[in-house]
Short mmCIF file of C-alpha atoms and ligand atoms in Angstrom, two decimals:
data_model
loop_
_atom_site.label_atom_id
_atom_site.label_comp_id
_atom_site.label_asym_id
_atom_site.label_seq_id
_atom_site.Cartn_x
_atom_site.Cartn_y
_atom_site.Cartn_z
CA MET A 1167 69.39 143.15 120.72
CA THR A 1168 72.80 142.37 120.46
CA GLU A 1169 74.43 141.36 123.65
CA LYS A 1170 78.22 142.58 124.65
CA ASN A 1171 81.09 140.17 125.29
CA PRO A 1172 82.37 141.14 128.99
CA SER A 1173 85.67 141.11 128.02
CA GLN A 1174 85.67 143.62 124.98
CA LYS A 1175 86.70 146.34 126.18
CA THR A 1176 90.00 144.72 127.13
CA VAL A 1177 90.33 142.59 123.95
CA SER A 1178 89.71 146.29 122.23
CA SER A 1179 93.13 147.27 124.80
CA ARG A 1180 95.20 143.81 123.31
CA GLN A 1181 94.41 145.33 119.85
CA ASN A 1182 96.04 148.80 120.39
CA ILE A 1183 98.29 147.23 121.43
CA ARG A 1184 99.21 144.86 118.59
CA LYS A 1185 98.97 147.84 116.17
CA TRP A 1186 101.53 149.74 118.29
CA LEU A 1187 103.55 146.84 118.48
CA LEU A 1188 103.33 146.87 114.70
CA ILE A 1189 103.58 150.72 113.85
CA ILE A 1190 107.39 150.53 115.69
CA SER A 1191 108.20 147.69 114.38
CA PHE A 1192 107.43 149.37 111.05
CA LEU A 1193 109.41 152.36 112.82
CA LEU A 1194 112.86 151.10 113.45
CA ILE A 1195 112.90 149.25 110.07
CA PRO A 1196 115.93 151.58 109.48
CA VAL A 1197 117.55 149.65 112.69
CA THR A 1198 116.07 145.78 112.50
CA ILE A 1199 116.05 145.31 109.03
CA PHE A 1200 119.25 143.68 108.20
CA TYR A 1201 118.39 141.76 111.31
CA ILE A 1202 114.68 139.56 109.36
CA SER A 1203 116.26 139.52 105.56
CA PRO A 1204 117.39 136.64 103.69
CA ILE A 1205 119.27 138.65 100.81
CA VAL A 1206 121.28 139.10 104.36
CA ALA A 1207 121.08 136.01 105.37
CA MET A 1208 122.52 135.25 101.89
CA MET A 1209 125.15 137.14 101.49
CA GLY A 1210 126.94 136.29 104.85
CA ALA A 1211 125.76 132.65 103.62
CA GLY A 1212 128.58 133.57 100.36
CA LYS A 1213 130.97 134.27 103.14
CA GLY A 1214 130.51 131.06 105.58
CA ILE A 1215 128.94 133.51 108.45
CA VAL A 1216 125.80 132.47 110.38
CA THR A 1217 124.08 136.03 110.59
CA SER A 1218 121.60 137.36 113.12
CA ALA A 1219 118.40 136.27 110.29
CA ILE A 1220 119.38 133.07 110.19
CA LEU A 1221 119.25 133.00 114.12
CA LEU A 1222 115.98 134.93 114.38
CA TYR A 1223 115.15 132.03 111.52
CA ILE A 1224 115.57 129.86 113.57
CA LEU A 1225 114.42 131.00 117.24
CA LEU A 1226 110.98 131.42 114.89
CA PHE A 1227 110.67 127.88 114.23
CA VAL A 1228 111.04 127.00 117.61
CA VAL A 1229 109.05 129.36 119.05
CA SER A 1230 106.20 128.35 116.66
CA LEU A 1231 105.91 125.44 118.42
CA VAL A 1232 104.12 127.59 121.05
CA VAL A 1233 102.72 129.97 119.39
CA ALA A 1234 102.64 129.25 115.45
CA ARG A 1235 102.62 131.86 113.58
CA LEU A 1236 102.24 135.20 116.18
CA TRP A 1237 105.59 137.08 115.61
CA CYS A 1238 103.51 137.73 111.63
CA GLY A 1239 100.90 138.51 113.69
CA TRP A 1240 102.03 141.14 116.55
CA LEU A 1241 105.48 141.65 114.95
CA CYS A 1242 106.84 141.71 111.27
CA PRO A 1243 107.54 145.10 109.77
CA MET A 1244 106.52 143.12 106.33
CA GLY A 1245 103.38 142.46 108.32
CA ALA A 1246 102.71 145.40 110.15
CA TRP A 1247 103.44 147.68 106.63
CA GLN A 1248 100.40 145.22 104.91
CA GLU A 1249 98.13 146.12 107.43
CA ILE A 1250 98.70 149.43 107.26
CA CYS A 1251 98.43 150.07 104.11
CA SER A 1252 94.98 147.61 104.01
CA PRO A 1253 92.52 150.04 103.81
CA ILE A 1254 93.81 149.72 100.30
CA PHE A 1255 92.60 146.23 99.76
CA LYS A 1256 89.21 145.34 100.55
CA HIS A 1257 89.88 141.74 99.01
CA THR A 1258 90.71 138.70 100.42
CA VAL A 1259 93.57 135.88 98.93
CA ALA A 1260 91.79 132.87 97.56
CA ASP A 1261 91.91 130.05 98.78
CA GLY A 1262 93.65 127.40 96.83
CA TRP A 1263 97.08 127.38 94.63
CA ARG A 1264 98.59 130.78 96.04
CA ASN A 1265 98.57 129.77 99.48
CA TRP A 1266 100.99 127.13 98.58
CA ILE A 1267 103.71 129.20 96.92
CA LYS A 1268 104.53 129.60 100.57
CA TYR A 1269 106.23 127.24 101.31
CA GLY A 1270 107.81 126.35 97.61
CA VAL A 1271 109.73 130.04 98.53
CA THR A 1272 110.57 129.02 102.03
CA VAL A 1273 112.33 124.76 100.80
CA LEU A 1274 113.92 127.12 98.16
CA LEU A 1275 115.46 129.53 100.45
CA PHE A 1276 116.81 127.11 103.19
CA ALA A 1277 117.96 124.83 100.15
CA MET A 1278 119.91 128.39 99.22
CA LEU A 1279 121.33 128.67 101.73
CA ALA A 1280 122.22 125.62 102.70
CA PHE A 1281 124.23 125.22 98.57
CA THR A 1282 125.79 128.90 99.59
CA PHE A 1283 127.07 127.53 103.27
CA ILE A 1284 128.22 124.74 101.25
CA SER A 1285 130.69 126.01 98.74
CA ALA A 1286 131.61 128.43 100.77
CA GLY A 1287 133.08 125.19 102.23
CA GLY A 1288 130.57 125.32 106.03
CA ILE A 1289 130.48 128.01 109.21
CA HIS A 1290 133.37 129.92 109.73
CA ALA A 1291 131.71 132.95 112.32
CA VAL A 1292 128.65 133.13 113.59
CA ASP A 1293 128.73 137.25 113.34
CA PRO A 1294 125.24 138.90 114.12
CA PHE A 1295 126.51 142.56 112.93
CA PHE A 1296 126.67 141.21 109.55
CA GLY A 1297 126.47 144.22 107.28
CA THR A 1298 124.71 146.78 109.54
CA VAL A 1299 127.05 150.06 110.77
CA ASN A 1300 127.68 149.79 114.09
CA GLY A 1301 123.74 148.13 113.77
CA ILE A 1302 121.79 149.97 112.29
CA SER A 1303 120.96 148.41 108.94
CA ILE A 1304 120.00 151.59 105.97
CA THR A 1305 122.95 153.19 106.13
CA SER A 1306 123.22 154.01 102.76
CA PHE A 1307 120.79 156.10 100.32
CA GLN A 1308 121.22 153.15 97.84
CA ILE A 1309 120.10 150.69 100.22
CA LEU A 1310 117.17 152.72 101.37
CA MET A 1311 116.19 152.73 97.49
CA ILE A 1312 116.52 148.65 97.59
CA VAL A 1313 114.66 148.69 100.91
CA VAL A 1314 111.76 150.77 99.36
CA ILE A 1315 111.74 148.40 95.90
CA ILE A 1316 111.21 145.36 98.78
CA PHE A 1317 108.65 147.11 100.47
CA LEU A 1318 106.56 148.18 96.97
CA ILE A 1319 107.36 144.14 95.46
CA ILE A 1320 105.55 143.23 99.20
CA PHE A 1321 102.32 146.24 98.56
CA ALA A 1322 101.69 145.16 95.32
CA ALA A 1323 101.49 140.96 96.52
CA ALA A 1324 98.71 142.16 98.29
CA PHE A 1325 97.15 144.80 96.60
CA PHE A 1326 96.86 141.87 93.43
CA THR A 1327 95.77 139.13 96.18
CA GLY A 1328 95.00 140.40 98.42
CA ARG A 1329 94.39 141.58 102.54
CA ARG A 1330 98.12 140.59 103.83
CA GLY A 1331 99.14 139.21 100.39
CA PHE A 1332 102.49 138.78 100.85
CA CYS A 1333 101.88 136.52 104.02
CA HIS A 1334 99.76 134.61 102.24
CA VAL A 1335 101.46 133.63 99.05
CA LEU A 1336 105.35 134.59 99.46
CA CYS A 1337 106.66 134.43 102.73
CA PRO A 1338 110.22 132.39 102.85
CA ILE A 1339 109.46 132.28 106.70
CA ALA A 1340 106.03 131.44 106.81
CA GLY A 1341 106.38 127.99 105.94
CA LEU A 1342 108.81 127.27 108.81
CA MET A 1343 105.76 128.52 111.26
CA VAL A 1344 102.93 126.40 109.55
CA ALA A 1345 106.40 123.69 109.58
CA GLY A 1346 106.77 124.14 113.36
CA ARG A 1347 102.62 124.27 114.03
CA LYS A 1348 102.13 121.36 112.11
CA ILE A 1349 105.01 119.03 114.76
CA ARG A 1350 102.97 120.74 118.12
CA ASN A 1351 99.73 119.21 116.01
CA LEU A 1352 100.59 115.65 116.08
CA ILE A 1353 102.64 115.56 119.61
CA GLY A 1354 99.34 117.39 120.95
CA TRP A 1355 101.19 119.96 123.79
CA PRO A 1356 99.66 122.54 124.40
CA ALA A 1357 99.71 125.40 122.90
CA LEU A 1358 98.38 129.25 122.33
CA GLN A 1359 95.27 128.28 120.12
CA LEU A 1360 92.19 129.93 119.38
CA ASP A 1361 89.17 127.61 120.19
CA THR A 1362 85.24 128.46 119.54
CA ALA A 1363 81.69 128.06 120.77
CA ALA A 1364 80.44 127.52 117.58
CA GLY A 1365 76.90 127.44 119.76
CA HIS A 1366 77.35 131.51 120.69
CA CYS A 1367 78.41 132.70 117.35
CA ILE A 1368 75.44 134.71 115.94
CA ASP A 1369 76.75 134.45 112.03
CA CYS A 1370 77.25 138.96 112.53
CA LYS A 1371 80.36 138.11 110.52
CA LYS A 1372 82.31 140.52 112.76
CA CYS A 1373 85.29 137.91 112.52
CA SER A 1374 85.45 137.68 109.42
CA ASN A 1375 85.76 141.35 108.79
CA GLU A 1376 88.86 142.00 111.26
CA CYS A 1377 90.43 139.38 110.15
CA PRO A 1378 93.90 140.64 108.85
CA MET A 1379 93.95 137.96 106.84
CA GLY A 1380 91.53 138.14 105.17
CA LEU A 1381 90.75 134.50 106.59
CA ASP A 1382 86.59 132.74 107.00
CA VAL A 1383 86.63 132.32 110.13
CA ASN A 1384 82.72 132.70 110.60
CA GLY A 1385 83.10 129.86 108.59
CA MET A 1386 86.35 128.38 110.70
CA VAL A 1387 83.86 128.65 113.65
CA ARG A 1388 80.31 127.61 112.16
CA GLN A 1389 83.18 123.92 111.54
CA GLY A 1390 84.26 124.24 114.68
CA ASP A 1391 87.77 123.49 114.19
CA MET A 1392 89.75 127.63 114.54
CA GLU A 1393 93.58 125.88 112.99
CA ASN A 1394 94.18 127.51 110.18
CA ALA A 1395 97.94 127.37 108.30
CA ASP A 1396 97.70 131.30 107.56
CA CYS A 1397 95.74 132.59 110.96
CA ILE A 1398 98.88 134.65 113.06
CA LEU A 1399 97.16 134.43 116.13
CA CYS A 1400 96.36 138.47 115.79
CA ALA A 1401 92.93 137.48 118.11
CA SER A 1402 91.62 140.36 116.46
CA CYS A 1403 88.01 137.73 115.57
CA ALA A 1404 87.99 136.91 119.43
CA ASP A 1405 88.57 140.58 120.09
CA ALA A 1406 85.88 141.62 117.49
CA CYS A 1407 82.92 138.68 118.00
CA PRO A 1408 80.26 140.19 120.38
CA LYS A 1409 79.08 136.79 121.72
CA GLY A 1410 82.14 135.17 122.86
CA ALA A 1411 82.15 132.46 120.39
CA ILE A 1412 86.24 133.17 120.02
CA THR A 1413 88.78 132.22 123.18
CA TYR A 1414 92.26 132.72 122.42
CA GLY A 1415 95.06 131.10 124.71
CA TRP A 1416 96.72 128.62 126.17
CA LYS A 1417 95.39 125.04 125.28
CA LYS A 1418 96.93 121.24 124.46
CA LYS A 1419 95.36 119.68 121.41
S1 SF4 B 430 91.57 134.12 112.17
FE1 SF4 B 430 92.02 135.56 114.19
S2 SF4 B 430 93.41 134.96 115.16
FE2 SF4 B 430 93.58 133.80 112.99
S3 SF4 B 430 94.31 135.71 111.93
FE3 SF4 B 430 92.09 135.30 111.32
S4 SF4 B 430 91.15 136.93 113.20
FE4 SF4 B 430 94.04 136.58 113.12
S1 SF4 B 431 82.00 133.70 115.97
FE1 SF4 B 431 81.94 135.44 114.42
S2 SF4 B 431 79.51 135.33 113.57
FE2 SF4 B 431 80.00 134.30 114.69
S3 SF4 B 431 78.95 135.66 116.80
FE3 SF4 B 431 80.97 135.65 116.59
S4 SF4 B 431 82.00 137.35 115.66
FE4 SF4 B 431 79.81 137.26 114.25
#
């Protein structure tokens, strides 16, 4: 008979909190989308203005030095949208070249931002509310349509490539957080991470089935290596494991 992980009750409430945070993040899109948008960041750069999106990217890089891609798993509205649609996406993103595209997108975005700032004569101002009306992002039908089209593209990315396909393949800021994690792994200071007691694993594959990124978590457990550039530290695998074979917490590398 399968033993119950004694902490499963607590951890399933952790997933409830995560899901609610993602739903709230999704519902707040009309307010927040300009604070995240690379398009608005580029528009600001064209006028030499540092917008909140750029401040957010700097913050996410700094934070990723200790929590990797936690933002993607718990707060990102684009991630939320893909998880809301996840019953439609049955397949997972295949390992390989597709997962590398996002690094090119990240480099391209930051090269374009640097070039645009230089063309504008440098940084003239910092305006966290750039483009908003009284702090609200979506204030016209035209903006609403642009946002709808962007979210349809995100849907299509996941539909054609697999679970959270946009996060795997196209997200322009994923590369920034992966870089932060790589630096931490190189130096080894304490950070949020997964760990495993592979001996407890019974190969039920619940962890892999629950992973919103569609990672082969069971394989990671078997290899004793839980580091994966596409892990968003959502803790779903740890919370699903009936044997407590996966732990989630602060650890030194
Ligand atoms: S490996 Fe675990 S923590 Fe990482 S994304 Fe998958 S379910 Fe979430
Ligand atoms: S680590 Fe994954 S496959 Fe192994 S027992 Fe836990 S849920 Fe099942």
